Tab-separated table of C-alpha atoms and ligand atoms in Angstrom:
chain	number	residue	atom	x	y	z
A	209	UNK	CA	4.886	-20.389	0.285
A	210	UNK	CA	1.277	-19.619	1.018
A	211	UNK	CA	0.777	-16.062	2.145
A	212	UNK	CA	-0.733	-15.528	5.537
A	213	UNK	CA	-4.234	-14.128	5.748
A	214	UNK	CA	-4.091	-10.356	6.358
A	215	UNK	CA	-6.602	-10.526	9.181
A	216	UNK	CA	-4.557	-13.289	10.794
A	217	UNK	CA	-1.364	-11.299	10.358
A	218	UNK	CA	-2.871	-8.437	12.329
A	219	UNK	CA	-4.672	-10.764	14.730
A	220	UNK	CA	-8.052	-9.190	14.152
A	221	UNK	CA	-11.398	-10.602	13.060
A	222	UNK	CA	-12.818	-10.132	9.573
A	223	UNK	CA	-15.359	-7.719	10.986
A	224	UNK	CA	-12.772	-5.576	12.781
A	225	UNK	CA	-13.314	-1.829	12.573
A	226	UNK	CA	-10.702	0.497	11.136
A	227	UNK	CA	-9.859	1.670	14.637
A	228	UNK	CA	-9.242	-1.918	15.753
A	229	UNK	CA	-7.069	-2.568	12.702
A	230	UNK	CA	-5.040	0.578	13.410
A	231	UNK	CA	-4.620	-0.388	17.037
A	232	UNK	CA	-3.424	-3.877	16.128
A	233	UNK	CA	-1.028	-2.431	13.577
A	234	UNK	CA	0.422	0.043	16.028
A	235	UNK	CA	0.994	-2.653	18.624
A	236	UNK	CA	2.709	-5.018	16.156
A	237	UNK	CA	4.739	-2.238	14.538
A	238	UNK	CA	6.146	-1.367	17.966
A	239	UNK	CA	6.867	-5.029	18.634
A	240	UNK	CA	8.813	-5.492	15.397
A	241	UNK	CA	10.561	-2.132	15.426
A	242	UNK	CA	14.272	-2.619	14.624
A	243	UNK	CA	15.362	-0.621	17.665
A	244	UNK	CA	13.710	-3.245	19.823
A	245	UNK	CA	15.006	-6.192	17.818
A	246	UNK	CA	18.743	-5.573	17.623
A	247	UNK	CA	19.505	-9.315	17.709
A	248	UNK	CA	17.251	-10.418	14.865
A	249	UNK	CA	16.707	-7.340	12.770
A	250	UNK	CA	16.136	-9.175	9.486
A	251	UNK	CA	13.398	-11.335	10.883
A	252	UNK	CA	11.751	-8.393	12.603
A	253	UNK	CA	11.797	-6.350	9.443
A	254	UNK	CA	10.256	-9.203	7.436
A	255	UNK	CA	7.534	-9.519	10.060
A	256	UNK	CA	7.034	-5.792	10.030
A	257	UNK	CA	6.631	-5.765	6.257
A	258	UNK	CA	3.914	-8.386	6.491
A	259	UNK	CA	2.119	-6.378	9.140
A	260	UNK	CA	2.444	-3.160	7.175
A	261	UNK	CA	1.173	-4.745	3.973
A	262	UNK	CA	-1.840	-6.201	5.770
A	263	UNK	CA	-2.497	-2.840	7.373
A	264	UNK	CA	-2.269	-0.963	4.079
A	265	UNK	CA	-4.722	-3.258	2.388
A	266	UNK	CA	-7.231	-3.467	5.206
A	267	UNK	CA	-7.388	0.288	5.783
A	268	UNK	CA	-7.908	1.067	2.094
A	269	UNK	CA	-11.606	0.540	1.346
A	270	UNK	CA	-11.011	-0.404	-2.263
A	271	UNK	CA	-8.156	-2.793	-1.586
A	272	UNK	CA	-9.975	-4.310	1.372
A	273	UNK	CA	-13.042	-5.011	-0.776
A	274	UNK	CA	-10.855	-6.648	-3.420
A	275	UNK	CA	-9.062	-8.705	-0.781
A	276	UNK	CA	-12.304	-9.800	0.870
A	277	UNK	CA	-13.547	-10.968	-2.510
A	278	UNK	CA	-10.471	-12.535	-4.093
A	279	UNK	CA	-7.975	-12.963	-1.290
A	280	UNK	CA	-4.317	-12.541	-2.163
A	281	UNK	CA	-5.133	-13.238	-5.810
A	282	UNK	CA	-6.458	-9.680	-5.961
A	283	UNK	CA	-2.912	-8.389	-5.752
A	284	UNK	CA	-1.008	-10.987	-7.704
A	285	UNK	CA	0.670	-10.209	-10.945
A	286	UNK	CA	1.233	-12.179	-14.083
A	287	UNK	CA	-2.309	-12.972	-15.141
A	288	UNK	CA	-1.351	-12.537	-18.737
A	289	UNK	CA	-1.893	-8.837	-19.346
A	290	UNK	CA	0.806	-7.486	-21.578
A	291	UNK	CA	3.003	-4.842	-20.094
A	292	UNK	CA	1.832	-5.299	-16.546
A	293	UNK	CA	0.307	-7.669	-14.073
A	294	UNK	CA	-3.403	-7.990	-14.081
A	295	UNK	CA	-5.697	-6.743	-11.397
A	296	UNK	CA	-2.948	-6.333	-8.874
A	297	UNK	CA	-2.556	-3.330	-6.721
A	298	UNK	CA	0.967	-4.549	-6.229
A	299	UNK	CA	4.001	-2.574	-5.185
A	300	UNK	CA	3.515	-1.345	-1.690
A	301	UNK	CA	5.470	1.837	-1.890
A	302	UNK	CA	9.026	2.229	-2.977
A	303	UNK	CA	10.782	2.946	0.266
A	304	UNK	CA	11.882	1.089	3.311
A	305	UNK	CA	9.232	-0.598	5.343
A	306	UNK	CA	9.810	1.939	8.064
A	307	UNK	CA	9.186	4.984	5.949
A	308	UNK	CA	5.726	5.773	7.143
A	309	UNK	CA	5.875	4.525	10.653
A	310	UNK	CA	6.655	7.884	12.219
A	311	UNK	CA	3.983	9.744	10.349
A	312	UNK	CA	1.589	6.953	11.281
A	313	UNK	CA	2.398	7.323	14.958
A	314	UNK	CA	3.244	10.932	15.447
A	315	UNK	CA	1.022	12.620	12.924
A	316	UNK	CA	3.641	13.404	10.335
A	317	UNK	CA	6.446	14.504	12.620
A	318	UNK	CA	9.025	14.137	9.870
A	319	UNK	CA	9.300	15.635	6.464
A	320	UNK	CA	8.963	14.044	3.054
A	321	UNK	CA	11.777	11.639	2.505
A	322	UNK	CA	13.567	11.137	-0.754
A	323	UNK	CA	11.496	8.086	-1.577
A	324	UNK	CA	8.264	10.067	-1.435
A	325	UNK	CA	9.211	11.918	-4.613
A	326	UNK	CA	8.236	8.762	-6.502
A	327	UNK	CA	5.738	9.759	-9.207
A	328	UNK	CA	2.026	9.586	-8.478
A	329	UNK	CA	-0.096	6.615	-9.502
A	330	UNK	CA	-2.648	7.388	-12.170
A	331	UNK	CA	-6.006	5.899	-12.981
A	332	UNK	CA	-7.406	5.669	-16.471
A	333	UNK	CA	-11.004	4.624	-17.082
A	334	UNK	CA	-11.689	2.675	-20.220
A	335	UNK	CA	-15.035	1.659	-21.740
A	336	UNK	CA	-15.243	-1.697	-23.493
A	337	UNK	CA	-17.951	-3.482	-25.408
A	338	UNK	CA	-19.029	-6.856	-24.086
A	339	UNK	CA	-17.415	-8.496	-27.127
A	340	UNK	CA	-14.080	-6.813	-26.380
A	341	UNK	CA	-14.253	-7.762	-22.712
A	342	UNK	CA	-15.122	-11.363	-23.525
A	343	UNK	CA	-12.480	-11.899	-26.194
A	344	UNK	CA	-9.743	-9.637	-24.888
A	345	UNK	CA	-8.514	-6.680	-26.862
A	346	UNK	CA	-5.563	-4.404	-27.387
A	347	UNK	CA	-6.326	-0.707	-26.870
A	348	UNK	CA	-4.411	2.471	-27.406
A	349	UNK	CA	-4.928	4.988	-24.655
A	350	UNK	CA	-3.791	8.568	-24.299
A	351	UNK	CA	-2.786	9.524	-20.797
A	352	UNK	CA	-1.890	13.043	-19.708
A	353	UNK	CA	1.025	12.594	-17.351
A	354	UNK	CA	4.493	13.714	-16.293
A	355	UNK	CA	7.375	12.199	-18.227
A	356	UNK	CA	11.131	12.451	-17.878
A	357	UNK	CA	12.387	15.672	-19.473
A	358	UNK	CA	14.072	14.821	-22.780
A	359	UNK	CA	16.408	17.822	-22.635
A	360	UNK	CA	18.065	17.050	-19.315
A	361	UNK	CA	17.084	13.342	-19.136
A	362	UNK	CA	15.620	13.862	-15.705
A	363	UNK	CA	18.729	15.507	-14.287
A	364	UNK	CA	17.111	18.950	-14.029
A	365	UNK	CA	20.065	20.575	-15.728
A	366	UNK	CA	21.678	20.444	-19.170
A	367	UNK	CA	25.223	19.943	-17.950
A	368	UNK	CA	25.969	16.995	-15.695
A	369	UNK	CA	28.641	19.067	-13.960
A	370	UNK	CA	25.912	21.451	-12.709
A	371	UNK	CA	24.434	18.731	-10.558
A	372	UNK	CA	26.150	18.549	-7.232
A	373	UNK	CA	25.680	16.274	-4.309
A	374	UNK	CA	23.985	18.129	-1.478
A	375	UNK	CA	26.520	19.032	1.175
A	376	UNK	CA	24.048	19.004	4.034
A	377	UNK	CA	22.885	15.420	3.639
A	378	UNK	CA	25.722	14.084	1.469
A	379	UNK	CA	23.213	12.943	-1.114
A	380	UNK	CA	20.971	10.970	1.225
A	381	UNK	CA	18.077	13.433	0.957
A	382	UNK	CA	17.422	12.963	4.650
A	383	UNK	CA	19.133	13.944	7.853
A	384	UNK	CA	19.045	12.007	11.115
A	385	UNK	CA	17.547	13.627	14.182
A	386	UNK	CA	17.252	12.187	17.643
A	387	UNK	CA	13.811	12.495	19.183
A	388	UNK	CA	13.805	10.895	22.587
A	389	UNK	CA	13.611	7.147	22.179
A	390	UNK	CA	13.679	7.086	18.381
A	391	UNK	CA	16.128	8.111	15.727
A	392	UNK	CA	14.012	10.190	13.390
A	393	UNK	CA	14.835	10.920	9.790
A	394	UNK	CA	13.918	14.286	8.385
A	395	UNK	CA	13.863	15.620	4.887
A	396	UNK	CA	17.034	17.513	4.147
A	397	UNK	CA	16.224	21.227	4.393
A	398	UNK	CA	18.827	22.162	1.771
A	399	UNK	CA	17.881	19.881	-1.133
A	400	UNK	CA	14.312	19.085	-0.060
A	401	UNK	CA	14.926	15.389	-0.200
A	402	UNK	CA	16.518	15.277	-3.632
A	403	UNK	CA	20.036	14.618	-2.435
A	404	UNK	CA	21.306	16.851	-5.209
A	405	UNK	CA	21.558	20.556	-5.802
A	406	UNK	CA	21.271	21.972	-9.319
A	407	UNK	CA	23.196	25.105	-10.306
A	408	UNK	CA	21.706	26.005	-13.714
A	409	UNK	CA	18.228	24.492	-13.908
A	410	UNK	CA	17.084	23.020	-17.245
A	411	UNK	CA	15.022	25.591	-19.147
A	412	UNK	CA	12.467	23.113	-20.376
A	413	UNK	CA	11.524	21.536	-17.034
A	414	UNK	CA	12.762	24.327	-14.717
A	415	UNK	CA	14.934	21.865	-12.897
A	416	UNK	CA	12.132	19.436	-12.085
A	417	UNK	CA	13.532	16.774	-14.370
A	418	UNK	CA	10.091	16.036	-15.787
A	419	UNK	CA	7.522	17.698	-18.037
A	420	UNK	CA	3.812	17.287	-18.695
A	421	UNK	CA	2.916	15.313	-21.757
A	422	UNK	CA	0.174	13.138	-23.206
A	423	UNK	CA	1.479	9.596	-23.458
A	424	UNK	CA	0.092	7.046	-25.886
A	425	UNK	CA	0.165	3.533	-24.505
A	426	UNK	CA	-0.923	0.208	-25.846
A	427	UNK	CA	-2.815	-1.858	-23.280
A	428	UNK	CA	-3.423	-5.560	-23.702
A	429	UNK	CA	-6.700	-6.401	-22.012
A	430	UNK	CA	-7.113	-10.102	-21.226
A	431	UNK	CA	-10.290	-12.008	-22.065
A	432	UNK	CA	-12.873	-12.073	-19.289
A	433	UNK	CA	-12.499	-8.636	-17.724
A	434	UNK	CA	-15.615	-7.122	-16.213
A	435	UNK	CA	-16.700	-3.756	-14.898
A	436	UNK	CA	-14.374	-2.910	-12.007
A	437	UNK	CA	-11.418	-5.006	-13.240
A	438	UNK	CA	-8.105	-3.175	-13.140
A	439	UNK	CA	-4.844	-3.598	-14.971
A	440	UNK	CA	-1.678	-2.189	-13.463
A	441	UNK	CA	0.928	-0.849	-15.833
A	442	UNK	CA	3.978	-0.731	-13.678
A	443	UNK	CA	5.986	2.478	-14.008
A	444	UNK	CA	3.556	4.085	-16.444
A	445	UNK	CA	2.243	6.598	-13.932
A	446	UNK	CA	3.763	10.031	-13.403
A	447	UNK	CA	7.530	10.306	-13.623
A	448	UNK	CA	9.167	10.916	-10.277
A	449	UNK	CA	11.055	14.037	-9.329
A	450	UNK	CA	14.729	14.116	-10.319
A	451	UNK	CA	14.910	10.593	-11.585
A	452	UNK	CA	12.874	9.050	-8.748
A	453	UNK	CA	10.852	5.991	-9.819
A	454	UNK	CA	7.632	6.602	-11.733
A	455	UNK	CA	4.233	5.734	-10.287
A	456	UNK	CA	1.973	3.079	-11.762
A	457	UNK	CA	-0.946	3.455	-14.114
A	458	UNK	CA	-4.154	1.642	-13.282
A	459	UNK	CA	-6.504	1.008	-16.164
A	460	UNK	CA	-10.014	0.567	-14.830
A	461	UNK	CA	-12.612	-1.235	-16.952
A	462	UNK	CA	-16.196	-0.291	-17.546
A	463	UNK	CA	-18.270	-2.610	-19.754
A	464	UNK	CA	-20.928	-0.914	-21.886
A	465	UNK	CA	-24.477	-2.274	-21.858
A	466	UNK	CA	-25.172	-4.713	-24.709
A	467	UNK	CA	-28.204	-4.639	-27.034
A	468	UNK	CA	-28.876	-8.376	-26.648
A	469	UNK	CA	-26.974	-9.835	-23.734
A	470	UNK	CA	-26.952	-9.140	-20.063
A	471	UNK	CA	-23.878	-10.310	-18.247
A	472	UNK	CA	-23.749	-11.896	-14.833
A	473	UNK	CA	-20.154	-12.824	-14.079
A	474	UNK	CA	-19.205	-15.395	-16.701
A	475	UNK	CA	-22.834	-16.143	-17.622
A	476	UNK	CA	-24.892	-14.340	-20.217
A	477	UNK	CA	-28.651	-13.944	-20.410
A	478	UNK	CA	-30.832	-13.043	-23.377
A	479	UNK	CA	-34.498	-13.014	-24.320
A	480	UNK	CA	-35.695	-15.181	-27.194
A	481	UNK	CA	-39.101	-14.049	-28.455
A	482	UNK	CA	-41.056	-16.769	-30.304
A	483	UNK	CA	-44.548	-16.775	-31.821
A	484	UNK	CA	-47.453	-18.854	-30.530
A	485	UNK	CA	-47.329	-21.295	-33.439
A	486	UNK	CA	-43.661	-22.129	-32.793
A	487	UNK	CA	-44.235	-22.235	-29.042
A	488	UNK	CA	-47.166	-24.649	-29.517
A	489	UNK	CA	-45.748	-26.935	-32.188
A	490	UNK	CA	-42.039	-26.680	-31.439
A	491	UNK	CA	-39.256	-26.094	-33.938
A	492	UNK	CA	-35.871	-24.545	-34.391
A	493	UNK	CA	-34.846	-20.958	-33.711
A	494	UNK	CA	-31.582	-19.230	-34.347
A	495	UNK	CA	-30.145	-17.650	-31.233
A	496	UNK	CA	-27.216	-15.237	-31.088
A	497	UNK	CA	-24.048	-15.982	-29.155
A	498	UNK	CA	-20.851	-13.953	-28.851
A	499	UNK	CA	-19.342	-16.246	-31.492
A	500	UNK	CA	-22.154	-16.217	-34.036
A	501	UNK	CA	-25.567	-17.809	-34.328
A	502	UNK	CA	-26.477	-21.278	-33.119
A	503	UNK	CA	-29.644	-23.292	-33.559
A	504	UNK	CA	-31.854	-23.949	-30.534
A	505	UNK	CA	-34.578	-26.600	-30.512
A	506	UNK	CA	-37.803	-25.356	-28.994
A	507	UNK	CA	-39.865	-28.340	-27.852
A	508	UNK	CA	-43.628	-28.394	-28.493
A	509	UNK	CA	-45.765	-26.690	-25.805
A	510	UNK	CA	-43.033	-24.342	-24.629
A	511	UNK	CA	-44.373	-21.693	-22.266
A	512	UNK	CA	-43.201	-18.141	-21.866
A	513	UNK	CA	-40.481	-17.822	-19.205
A	514	UNK	CA	-38.908	-21.180	-20.077
A	515	UNK	CA	-35.109	-20.940	-19.881
A	516	UNK	CA	-32.735	-22.896	-22.097
A	517	UNK	CA	-29.106	-23.116	-21.122
A	518	UNK	CA	-26.407	-23.207	-23.782
A	519	UNK	CA	-23.311	-24.545	-22.082
A	520	UNK	CA	-20.021	-22.794	-22.715
A	521	UNK	CA	-21.595	-19.956	-24.684
A	522	UNK	CA	-20.961	-17.382	-21.974
A	523	UNK	CA	-17.807	-15.467	-21.124
A	524	UNK	CA	-14.411	-16.932	-20.318
A	525	UNK	CA	-13.353	-16.615	-16.722
A	526	UNK	CA	-10.605	-14.089	-16.100
A	527	UNK	CA	-8.907	-16.377	-13.587
A	528	UNK	CA	-8.802	-19.882	-15.000
A	529	UNK	CA	-10.053	-21.455	-18.159
A	530	UNK	CA	-13.713	-22.059	-17.357
A	531	UNK	CA	-16.366	-20.550	-19.613
A	532	UNK	CA	-19.830	-19.503	-18.501
A	533	UNK	CA	-23.174	-20.402	-20.065
A	534	UNK	CA	-25.771	-18.554	-22.115
A	535	UNK	CA	-29.288	-18.587	-20.680
A	536	UNK	CA	-32.036	-18.067	-23.270
A	537	UNK	CA	-35.266	-16.826	-21.710
A	538	UNK	CA	-38.225	-17.625	-23.950
A	539	UNK	CA	-40.923	-14.993	-24.377
A	540	UNK	CA	-44.040	-16.127	-26.247
A	541	UNK	CA	-45.265	-13.154	-28.194
A	542	UNK	CA	-48.857	-12.220	-28.954
A	543	UNK	CA	-49.119	-11.769	-32.730
A	544	UNK	CA	-49.797	-8.239	-34.036
A	545	UNK	CA	-50.574	-6.631	-37.434
A	546	UNK	CA	-52.554	-9.682	-38.523
A	547	UNK	CA	-53.897	-10.139	-42.049
A	548	UNK	CA	-57.586	-11.038	-42.414
A	549	UNK	CA	-56.561	-14.580	-43.273
A	550	UNK	CA	-54.539	-14.880	-40.066
A	551	UNK	CA	-57.395	-13.406	-38.053
A	552	UNK	CA	-59.732	-16.001	-39.580
A	553	UNK	CA	-57.385	-18.810	-38.603
A	554	UNK	CA	-57.070	-17.530	-35.060
A	555	UNK	CA	-60.810	-17.064	-34.732
A	556	UNK	CA	-61.255	-20.651	-35.822
A	557	UNK	CA	-58.622	-21.757	-33.326
A	558	UNK	CA	-60.265	-19.744	-30.569
A	559	UNK	CA	-63.645	-21.327	-31.275
A	560	UNK	CA	-62.205	-24.798	-31.181
A	561	UNK	CA	-60.716	-23.974	-27.749
A	562	UNK	CA	-64.097	-22.724	-26.537
A	563	UNK	CA	-65.883	-25.820	-27.833
A	564	UNK	CA	-63.657	-27.996	-25.678
A	565	UNK	CA	-65.160	-27.608	-22.205
A	566	UNK	CA	-62.232	-29.383	-20.529
A	567	UNK	CA	-59.906	-26.358	-21.127
A	568	UNK	CA	-57.090	-28.858	-21.422
A	569	UNK	CA	-55.371	-26.656	-24.000
A	570	UNK	CA	-54.782	-23.901	-21.459
A	571	UNK	CA	-53.904	-25.583	-18.162
A	572	UNK	CA	-52.857	-22.363	-16.480
A	573	UNK	CA	-55.999	-20.534	-17.511
A	574	UNK	CA	-58.121	-23.448	-16.242
A	575	UNK	CA	-56.474	-23.526	-12.836
A	576	UNK	CA	-56.730	-19.749	-12.586
A	577	UNK	CA	-60.480	-19.731	-13.249
A	578	UNK	CA	-60.949	-22.585	-10.825
A	579	UNK	CA	-59.354	-20.418	-8.153
A	580	UNK	CA	-61.485	-17.414	-9.139
A	581	UNK	CA	-64.591	-19.594	-8.839
A	582	UNK	CA	-63.564	-20.719	-5.352
A	583	UNK	CA	-62.764	-17.168	-4.354
A	584	UNK	CA	-66.273	-15.969	-5.158
A	585	UNK	CA	-67.988	-19.198	-4.245
B	178	ZN	ZN1	14.864	19.301	-18.091
B	179	ZN	ZN1	20.429	17.535	1.151
């Protein structure tokens, strides 16, 4: 099923301001609130989820930019990255769709719920060479993060019998309060949302259930990534509190400048310097590509600035199988460090040019001096 456009979902234009987006969200969230939709709760909740997702993307500058550029594809998973979906922001929170609605409306009138003890998302920046980005590569990264405590296995205590269900909330982590029109959930004041109370806290993690550690992860980077591409490693962020789900790890790519090639999306550009003899008479030159050298035929009378396109010698597209091209920009080089023999030859060449009054050997020079003549004439 095709996903509905986020702007359409909220009923706003693509140029809507954040305030307009918020207003639209608020209106629709009220409309689909379960208290107002007793007869068709399921449908209302589904609608609400759509609205909330659209709202979350469009009010997050980074996500909005990605969405504006790639549409829903920006958040899809399964683009072939090992261990996690590619480029997705994915996973809109772990809790019920209604988790944030009260804090959205009433400025945080309720406490942290149990679901908010999910571990934090992490970002890791990685530098790649152009070759690595073009071919794809597997990288080991070291990430300082929180992991589940290996002594208490996340329980916060060494003996399972020391963990007791909180009597105040009966393990829910939240208590229900009535605030006028709405039933409001609040974090349980006894267990602070954990749902459990620990008698003898684990000595290693002091009852938190998690400890700080540097994790080594292997990341499979697909061919075609560019600066700004992200890979999401689901569940590789910080461990949650007391066994709550871990956050995600986002690996953000940065491509290092290359000595020869400049990249523009899937296309590559490079300069090919050639001498005046080759430029005049034509011939073959070897040009570099990411997969080794290839031969390029330079036709006779090639001028500086001429561009030759080598099809399919660029970078593979990240989405899809197309491959970009390599553009070779010819630069005709003035010879330097000449021997006396070479100077003689050039002098002779220069004189033969001079002797020919038609200037047909230098069409650009001729037209330039014609213009200069007119300018002063
Ligand atoms: Zn522990
Ligand atoms: Zn409690």
